[in-house]
Amino acid sequence: MIVRTIAPEGMPRPTGEEGHILLAAIWAYFSERHRWPTFDDIDRKLFAQGLDFEEVVQQLCPALLLGLSPDISQLPQGVHDLSLSVAGAANCTGTGPALAVFLNMVRTAAGMEPAWLQADRGDSPWMQPGDLAPIPGIDPALLSEEVTFAAAALGQRETCFGGGSINREGLDWSLSFDRTIRPFADVHRVDDYWRIREQVQGPQRAEADRRPFAKRPTLHTVAMLVAPPPAPAVPAGDSPEPMSVTCNLHPLIAEVAAERYVRGAYNDAVRSAFQAVEHRVHTMVPPTTLVGHGLMGYALNANSGEPLITVTRSTGNSLDSERRGMQDLFKGSMQALRNPRSHGPDERDDRDEAEEMLVIASFLMRRLDIEDDKRKAAAAAPASQP
């Protein structure tokens, strides 16, 4: 007989055995690869076991599984990440240490927030691995980098935190937060955390998150059954419809923004995207307390000869111009796009504008790939010489 781990009383649980299998498959994938699986990864895994994703997922709800719309009439693209909430992880075997570390992160952040001294107007509180204290009652041998990284991956997508960045290569992470962390200051049990989480979200949101995934008819679906009126004649030379552009977001942007975007948290998605850009720049330069636009000016200083980070492609006479322009672009993104969403008043982004801002964040992240490629090439050069 297989004994399944179930979350404590009061927390959401799968309604069937196959739902447990789906949650366990997601956690096992993350534990092995240090990244959340895509929809295709899990869909194939279930299919190999004779299970259909669309049927199985209806035993779960958005309070357990993140990255999926409540209406599964249209499943996500194959490369879209699926991840677990804290409640989802609480229904999986072997997640106890990661959940204990997560609760420690929450308490630590709640203790840091009132005393936070911002070095810059755009500086929001954030924590890194070195900020964590030992956890009473937990064997230090269990608190490996892998366990702490898994806890941070859960925290990155929990509403008590404001996003963050995780680097699976070095198991490095950071989590940002603000005053909304305060209600969680004394949580020591995962069910207490969840109770406060639902109180903070409000009864309507909590109730919606507990409704099972399902195929739901929509007005859009009904409208498609009606024959459309004939299209008006288009004068010669005029475009019949606006141009549409599709692009794949940089993986590091999709990782922090996709789930938030899918559930309609557009403001949160944009903020998390630019915080991820900021964190990556922070890891690429010598230690500094600078953040936001000050960090970008330091890293991309176009007046100091060779900047600390290369984000340009031009050569010759255009190089200096591109360096200055890219510096302004990175600095401006922190001031104009990140800061208003980190420090309020709350910005309410619509979907189209949020998409456009995510594309900007993706572009900046791809330019940071230039520096990564440059460093990898330099590191590989000595090894390739005879």
PDB file of N, CA, C and O in Angstrom, residues 123-176:
ATOM      1  N   ASP A 123      15.402  51.021  -3.575  1.00  0.00           N
ATOM      2  CA  ASP A 123      15.868  49.822  -2.900  1.00  0.00           C
ATOM      3  C   ASP A 123      14.743  49.194  -2.093  1.00  0.00           C
ATOM      4  O   ASP A 123      14.187  49.812  -1.192  1.00  0.00           O
ATOM      5  N   SER A 124      14.390  47.956  -2.394  1.00  0.00           N
ATOM      6  CA  SER A 124      13.398  47.230  -1.613  1.00  0.00           C
ATOM      7  C   SER A 124      14.112  46.179  -0.768  1.00  0.00           C
ATOM      8  O   SER A 124      15.180  45.695  -1.141  1.00  0.00           O
ATOM      9  N   PRO A 125      13.550  45.827   0.399  1.00  0.00           N
ATOM     10  CA  PRO A 125      14.206  44.822   1.240  1.00  0.00           C
ATOM     11  C   PRO A 125      14.374  43.492   0.511  1.00  0.00           C
ATOM     12  O   PRO A 125      13.488  43.066  -0.226  1.00  0.00           O
ATOM     13  N   TRP A 126      15.480  42.850   0.759  1.00  0.00           N
ATOM     14  CA  TRP A 126      15.725  41.545   0.150  1.00  0.00           C
ATOM     15  C   TRP A 126      16.668  40.751   1.027  1.00  0.00           C
ATOM     16  O   TRP A 126      17.395  41.294   1.862  1.00  0.00           O
ATOM     17  N   MET A 127      16.636  39.436   0.853  1.00  0.00           N
ATOM     18  CA  MET A 127      17.459  38.553   1.661  1.00  0.00           C
ATOM     19  C   MET A 127      18.184  37.562   0.771  1.00  0.00           C
ATOM     20  O   MET A 127      17.747  37.253  -0.339  1.00  0.00           O
ATOM     21  N   GLN A 128      19.328  37.071   1.267  1.00  0.00           N
ATOM     22  CA  GLN A 128      20.166  36.104   0.571  1.00  0.00           C
ATOM     23  C   GLN A 128      20.483  34.950   1.523  1.00  0.00           C
ATOM     24  O   GLN A 128      20.146  35.002   2.713  1.00  0.00           O
ATOM     25  N   PRO A 129      21.155  33.902   1.037  1.00  0.00           N
ATOM     26  CA  PRO A 129      21.439  32.741   1.900  1.00  0.00           C
ATOM     27  C   PRO A 129      22.122  33.095   3.216  1.00  0.00           C
ATOM     28  O   PRO A 129      21.809  32.515   4.254  1.00  0.00           O
ATOM     29  N   GLY A 130      23.044  34.057   3.202  1.00  0.00           N
ATOM     30  CA  GLY A 130      23.769  34.400   4.413  1.00  0.00           C
ATOM     31  C   GLY A 130      22.911  35.022   5.502  1.00  0.00           C
ATOM     32  O   GLY A 130      23.349  35.134   6.654  1.00  0.00           O
ATOM     33  N   ASP A 131      21.672  35.417   5.162  1.00  0.00           N
ATOM     34  CA  ASP A 131      20.798  36.036   6.152  1.00  0.00           C
ATOM     35  C   ASP A 131      20.080  35.018   7.031  1.00  0.00           C
ATOM     36  O   ASP A 131      19.503  35.385   8.053  1.00  0.00           O
ATOM     37  N   LEU A 132      20.108  33.741   6.645  1.00  0.00           N
ATOM     38  CA  LEU A 132      19.361  32.739   7.386  1.00  0.00           C
ATOM     39  C   LEU A 132      20.095  32.319   8.648  1.00  0.00           C
ATOM     40  O   LEU A 132      21.313  32.121   8.646  1.00  0.00           O
ATOM     41  N   ALA A 133      19.354  32.156   9.731  1.00  0.00           N
ATOM     42  CA  ALA A 133      19.907  31.698  10.998  1.00  0.00           C
ATOM     43  C   ALA A 133      19.612  30.206  11.160  1.00  0.00           C
ATOM     44  O   ALA A 133      18.723  29.660  10.496  1.00  0.00           O
ATOM     45  N   PRO A 134      20.357  29.503  12.040  1.00  0.00           N
ATOM     46  CA  PRO A 134      20.058  28.086  12.299  1.00  0.00           C
ATOM     47  C   PRO A 134      18.611  27.906  12.765  1.00  0.00           C
ATOM     48  O   PRO A 134      18.032  28.781  13.413  1.00  0.00           O
ATOM     49  N   ILE A 135      18.035  26.771  12.437  1.00  0.00           N
ATOM     50  CA  ILE A 135      16.650  26.504  12.770  1.00  0.00           C
ATOM     51  C   ILE A 135      16.583  25.555  13.958  1.00  0.00           C
ATOM     52  O   ILE A 135      17.017  24.410  13.849  1.00  0.00           O
ATOM     53  N   PRO A 136      16.074  25.999  15.098  1.00  0.00           N
ATOM     54  CA  PRO A 136      15.971  25.112  16.261  1.00  0.00           C
ATOM     55  C   PRO A 136      15.156  23.863  15.946  1.00  0.00           C
ATOM     56  O   PRO A 136      14.104  23.937  15.306  1.00  0.00           O
ATOM     57  N   GLY A 137      15.674  22.720  16.374  1.00  0.00           N
ATOM     58  CA  GLY A 137      14.947  21.474  16.171  1.00  0.00           C
ATOM     59  C   GLY A 137      15.194  20.818  14.835  1.00  0.00           C
ATOM     60  O   GLY A 137      14.683  19.721  14.581  1.00  0.00           O
ATOM     61  N   ILE A 138      15.957  21.451  13.957  1.00  0.00           N
ATOM     62  CA  ILE A 138      16.258  20.873  12.638  1.00  0.00           C
ATOM     63  C   ILE A 138      17.737  20.504  12.591  1.00  0.00           C
ATOM     64  O   ILE A 138      18.609  21.328  12.879  1.00  0.00           O
ATOM     65  N   ASP A 139      18.022  19.264  12.245  1.00  0.00           N
ATOM     66  CA  ASP A 139      19.398  18.794  12.130  1.00  0.00           C
ATOM     67  C   ASP A 139      20.119  19.622  11.066  1.00  0.00           C
ATOM     68  O   ASP A 139      19.682  19.659   9.912  1.00  0.00           O
ATOM     69  N   PRO A 140      21.226  20.299  11.428  1.00  0.00           N
ATOM     70  CA  PRO A 140      21.951  21.110  10.430  1.00  0.00           C
ATOM     71  C   PRO A 140      22.370  20.305   9.205  1.00  0.00           C
ATOM     72  O   PRO A 140      22.520  20.866   8.116  1.00  0.00           O
ATOM     73  N   ALA A 141      22.537  18.999   9.372  1.00  0.00           N
ATOM     74  CA  ALA A 141      22.932  18.166   8.233  1.00  0.00           C
ATOM     75  C   ALA A 141      21.858  18.126   7.158  1.00  0.00           C
ATOM     76  O   ALA A 141      22.153  17.846   5.987  1.00  0.00           O
ATOM     77  N   LEU A 142      20.616  18.384   7.553  1.00  0.00           N
ATOM     78  CA  LEU A 142      19.527  18.390   6.576  1.00  0.00           C
ATOM     79  C   LEU A 142      19.462  19.689   5.785  1.00  0.00           C
ATOM     80  O   LEU A 142      18.818  19.757   4.743  1.00  0.00           O
ATOM     81  N   LEU A 143      20.114  20.725   6.296  1.00  0.00           N
ATOM     82  CA  LEU A 143      20.000  22.046   5.674  1.00  0.00           C
ATOM     83  C   LEU A 143      21.095  22.242   4.632  1.00  0.00           C
ATOM     84  O   LEU A 143      21.951  23.111   4.753  1.00  0.00           O
ATOM     85  N   SER A 144      21.040  21.439   3.615  1.00  0.00           N
ATOM     86  CA  SER A 144      22.019  21.535   2.532  1.00  0.00           C
ATOM     87  C   SER A 144      21.677  22.696   1.615  1.00  0.00           C
ATOM     88  O   SER A 144      20.602  23.305   1.718  1.00  0.00           O
ATOM     89  N   GLU A 145      22.588  23.007   0.699  1.00  0.00           N
ATOM     90  CA  GLU A 145      22.312  24.053  -0.293  1.00  0.00           C
ATOM     91  C   GLU A 145      21.095  23.693  -1.129  1.00  0.00           C
ATOM     92  O   GLU A 145      20.312  24.566  -1.502  1.00  0.00           O
ATOM     93  N   GLU A 146      20.945  22.391  -1.420  1.00  0.00           N
ATOM     94  CA  GLU A 146      19.812  21.957  -2.235  1.00  0.00           C
ATOM     95  C   GLU A 146      18.486  22.215  -1.527  1.00  0.00           C
ATOM     96  O   GLU A 146      17.511  22.672  -2.138  1.00  0.00           O
ATOM     97  N   VAL A 147      18.445  21.925  -0.216  1.00  0.00           N
ATOM     98  CA  VAL A 147      17.213  22.132   0.543  1.00  0.00           C
ATOM     99  C   VAL A 147      16.886  23.623   0.628  1.00  0.00           C
ATOM    100  O   VAL A 147      15.743  24.046   0.420  1.00  0.00           O
ATOM    101  N   THR A 148      17.888  24.440   0.937  1.00  0.00           N
ATOM    102  CA  THR A 148      17.670  25.877   1.037  1.00  0.00           C
ATOM    103  C   THR A 148      17.249  26.466  -0.306  1.00  0.00           C
ATOM    104  O   THR A 148      16.375  27.336  -0.383  1.00  0.00           O
ATOM    105  N   PHE A 149      17.853  25.977  -1.380  1.00  0.00           N
ATOM    106  CA  PHE A 149      17.494  26.439  -2.718  1.00  0.00           C
ATOM    107  C   PHE A 149      16.043  26.078  -3.037  1.00  0.00           C
ATOM    108  O   PHE A 149      15.300  26.895  -3.600  1.00  0.00           O
ATOM    109  N   ALA A 150      15.629  24.873  -2.659  1.00  0.00           N
ATOM    110  CA  ALA A 150      14.245  24.454  -2.895  1.00  0.00           C
ATOM    111  C   ALA A 150      13.277  25.344  -2.110  1.00  0.00           C
ATOM    112  O   ALA A 150      12.217  25.728  -2.617  1.00  0.00           O
ATOM    113  N   ALA A 151      13.646  25.680  -0.870  1.00  0.00           N
ATOM    114  CA  ALA A 151      12.799  26.568  -0.066  1.00  0.00           C
ATOM    115  C   ALA A 151      12.667  27.940  -0.724  1.00  0.00           C
ATOM    116  O   ALA A 151      11.586  28.537  -0.749  1.00  0.00           O
ATOM    117  N   ALA A 152      13.777  28.447  -1.266  1.00  0.00           N
ATOM    118  CA  ALA A 152      13.747  29.748  -1.943  1.00  0.00           C
ATOM    119  C   ALA A 152      12.897  29.683  -3.210  1.00  0.00           C
ATOM    120  O   ALA A 152      12.186  30.640  -3.547  1.00  0.00           O
ATOM    121  N   ALA A 153      12.950  28.550  -3.919  1.00  0.00           N
ATOM    122  CA  ALA A 153      12.140  28.397  -5.135  1.00  0.00           C
ATOM    123  C   ALA A 153      10.655  28.413  -4.798  1.00  0.00           C
ATOM    124  O   ALA A 153       9.841  28.930  -5.570  1.00  0.00           O
ATOM    125  N   LEU A 154      10.291  27.847  -3.649  1.00  0.00           N
ATOM    126  CA  LEU A 154       8.896  27.945  -3.193  1.00  0.00           C
ATOM    127  C   LEU A 154       8.560  29.386  -2.822  1.00  0.00           C
ATOM    128  O   LEU A 154       7.517  29.918  -3.205  1.00  0.00           O
ATOM    129  N   GLY A 155       9.450  30.036  -2.078  1.00  0.00           N
ATOM    130  CA  GLY A 155       9.202  31.397  -1.633  1.00  0.00           C
ATOM    131  C   GLY A 155       9.094  32.387  -2.768  1.00  0.00           C
ATOM    132  O   GLY A 155       8.319  33.352  -2.704  1.00  0.00           O
ATOM    133  N   GLN A 156       9.842  32.152  -3.831  1.00  0.00           N
ATOM    134  CA  GLN A 156       9.851  33.082  -4.955  1.00  0.00           C
ATOM    135  C   GLN A 156       8.460  33.264  -5.551  1.00  0.00           C
ATOM    136  O   GLN A 156       8.131  34.337  -6.058  1.00  0.00           O
ATOM    137  N   ARG A 157       7.615  32.249  -5.445  1.00  0.00           N
ATOM    138  CA  ARG A 157       6.294  32.310  -6.060  1.00  0.00           C
ATOM    139  C   ARG A 157       5.162  32.400  -5.040  1.00  0.00           C
ATOM    140  O   ARG A 157       3.993  32.318  -5.418  1.00  0.00           O
ATOM    141  N   GLU A 158       5.534  32.585  -3.766  1.00  0.00           N
ATOM    142  CA  GLU A 158       4.524  32.782  -2.737  1.00  0.00           C
ATOM    143  C   GLU A 158       4.224  34.271  -2.588  1.00  0.00           C
ATOM    144  O   GLU A 158       5.109  35.110  -2.750  1.00  0.00           O
ATOM    145  N   THR A 159       2.977  34.581  -2.253  1.00  0.00           N
ATOM    146  CA  THR A 159       2.561  35.979  -2.200  1.00  0.00           C
ATOM    147  C   THR A 159       3.165  36.747  -1.033  1.00  0.00           C
ATOM    148  O   THR A 159       3.165  37.976  -1.039  1.00  0.00           O
ATOM    149  N   CYS A 160       3.690  36.053  -0.021  1.00  0.00           N
ATOM    150  CA  CYS A 160       4.305  36.780   1.100  1.00  0.00           C
ATOM    151  C   CYS A 160       5.599  37.453   0.678  1.00  0.00           C
ATOM    152  O   CYS A 160       6.038  38.425   1.302  1.00  0.00           O
ATOM    153  N   PHE A 161       6.240  36.930  -0.377  1.00  0.00           N
ATOM    154  CA  PHE A 161       7.433  37.551  -0.925  1.00  0.00           C
ATOM    155  C   PHE A 161       7.064  38.293  -2.202  1.00  0.00           C
ATOM    156  O   PHE A 161       6.029  38.047  -2.817  1.00  0.00           O
ATOM    157  N   GLY A 162       7.926  39.195  -2.609  1.00  0.00           N
ATOM    158  CA  GLY A 162       7.678  39.989  -3.806  1.00  0.00           C
ATOM    159  C   GLY A 162       8.472  39.499  -4.996  1.00  0.00           C
ATOM    160  O   GLY A 162       8.880  40.287  -5.836  1.00  0.00           O
ATOM    161  N   GLY A 163       8.705  38.198  -5.068  1.00  0.00           N
ATOM    162  CA  GLY A 163       9.512  37.656  -6.148  1.00  0.00           C
ATOM    163  C   GLY A 163      10.954  37.515  -5.714  1.00  0.00           C
ATOM    164  O   GLY A 163      11.284  37.470  -4.532  1.00  0.00           O
ATOM    165  N   GLY A 164      11.833  37.462  -6.676  1.00  0.00           N
ATOM    166  CA  GLY A 164      13.244  37.272  -6.398  1.00  0.00           C
ATOM    167  C   GLY A 164      13.927  36.630  -7.574  1.00  0.00           C
ATOM    168  O   GLY A 164      13.413  36.638  -8.696  1.00  0.00           O
ATOM    169  N   SER A 165      15.059  36.032  -7.325  1.00  0.00           N
ATOM    170  CA  SER A 165      15.823  35.421  -8.405  1.00  0.00           C
ATOM    171  C   SER A 165      16.502  34.174  -7.866  1.00  0.00           C
ATOM    172  O   SER A 165      16.983  34.148  -6.730  1.00  0.00           O
ATOM    173  N   ILE A 166      16.518  33.123  -8.663  1.00  0.00           N
ATOM    174  CA  ILE A 166      17.225  31.905  -8.293  1.00  0.00           C
ATOM    175  C   ILE A 166      18.148  31.512  -9.438  1.00  0.00           C
ATOM    176  O   ILE A 166      17.810  31.636 -10.609  1.00  0.00           O
ATOM    177  N   ASN A 167      19.342  31.052  -9.092  1.00  0.00           N
ATOM    178  CA  ASN A 167      20.354  30.661 -10.061  1.00  0.00           C
ATOM    179  C   ASN A 167      20.681  29.196  -9.832  1.00  0.00           C
ATOM    180  O   ASN A 167      21.378  28.843  -8.882  1.00  0.00           O
ATOM    181  N   ARG A 168      20.134  28.343 -10.682  1.00  0.00           N
ATOM    182  CA  ARG A 168      20.284  26.905 -10.469  1.00  0.00           C
ATOM    183  C   ARG A 168      21.716  26.425 -10.636  1.00  0.00           C
ATOM    184  O   ARG A 168      22.092  25.383 -10.095  1.00  0.00           O
ATOM    185  N   GLU A 169      22.543  27.166 -11.363  1.00  0.00           N
ATOM    186  CA  GLU A 169      23.929  26.729 -11.565  1.00  0.00           C
ATOM    187  C   GLU A 169      24.708  26.756 -10.253  1.00  0.00           C
ATOM    188  O   GLU A 169      25.412  25.815  -9.923  1.00  0.00           O
ATOM    189  N   GLY A 170      24.569  27.828  -9.500  1.00  0.00           N
ATOM    190  CA  GLY A 170      25.297  27.933  -8.242  1.00  0.00           C
ATOM    191  C   GLY A 170      24.423  27.755  -7.023  1.00  0.00           C
ATOM    192  O   GLY A 170      24.864  27.967  -5.892  1.00  0.00           O
ATOM    193  N   LEU A 171      23.146  27.332  -7.245  1.00  0.00           N
ATOM    194  CA  LEU A 171      22.172  27.202  -6.158  1.00  0.00           C
ATOM    195  C   LEU A 171      22.116  28.497  -5.340  1.00  0.00           C
ATOM    196  O   LEU A 171      21.980  28.469  -4.115  1.00  0.00           O
ATOM    197  N   ASP A 172      22.220  29.613  -6.035  1.00  0.00           N
ATOM    198  CA  ASP A 172      22.177  30.928  -5.395  1.00  0.00           C
ATOM    199  C   ASP A 172      20.774  31.493  -5.535  1.00  0.00           C
ATOM    200  O   ASP A 172      20.054  31.170  -6.482  1.00  0.00           O
ATOM    201  N   TRP A 173      20.383  32.350  -4.609  1.00  0.00           N
ATOM    202  CA  TRP A 173      19.032  32.893  -4.646  1.00  0.00           C
ATOM    203  C   TRP A 173      18.954  34.200  -3.869  1.00  0.00           C
ATOM    204  O   TRP A 173      19.826  34.519  -3.052  1.00  0.00           O
ATOM    205  N   SER A 174      17.911  34.948  -4.128  1.00  0.00           N
ATOM    206  CA  SER A 174      17.547  36.100  -3.315  1.00  0.00           C
ATOM    207  C   SER A 174      16.037  36.234  -3.365  1.00  0.00           C
ATOM    208  O   SER A 174      15.398  35.840  -4.341  1.00  0.00           O
ATOM    209  N   LEU A 175      15.458  36.760  -2.290  1.00  0.00           N
ATOM    210  CA  LEU A 175      14.021  36.985  -2.219  1.00  0.00           C
ATOM    211  C   LEU A 175      13.774  38.420  -1.773  1.00  0.00           C
ATOM    212  O   LEU A 175      14.425  38.902  -0.846  1.00  0.00           O
ATOM    213  N   SER A 176      12.854  39.089  -2.413  1.00  0.00           N
ATOM    214  CA  SER A 176      12.507  40.449  -2.023  1.00  0.00           C
ATOM    215  C   SER A 176      11.171  40.432  -1.271  1.00  0.00           C
ATOM    216  O   SER A 176      10.382  39.492  -1.393  1.00  0.00           O
TER     217      SER A 176
END
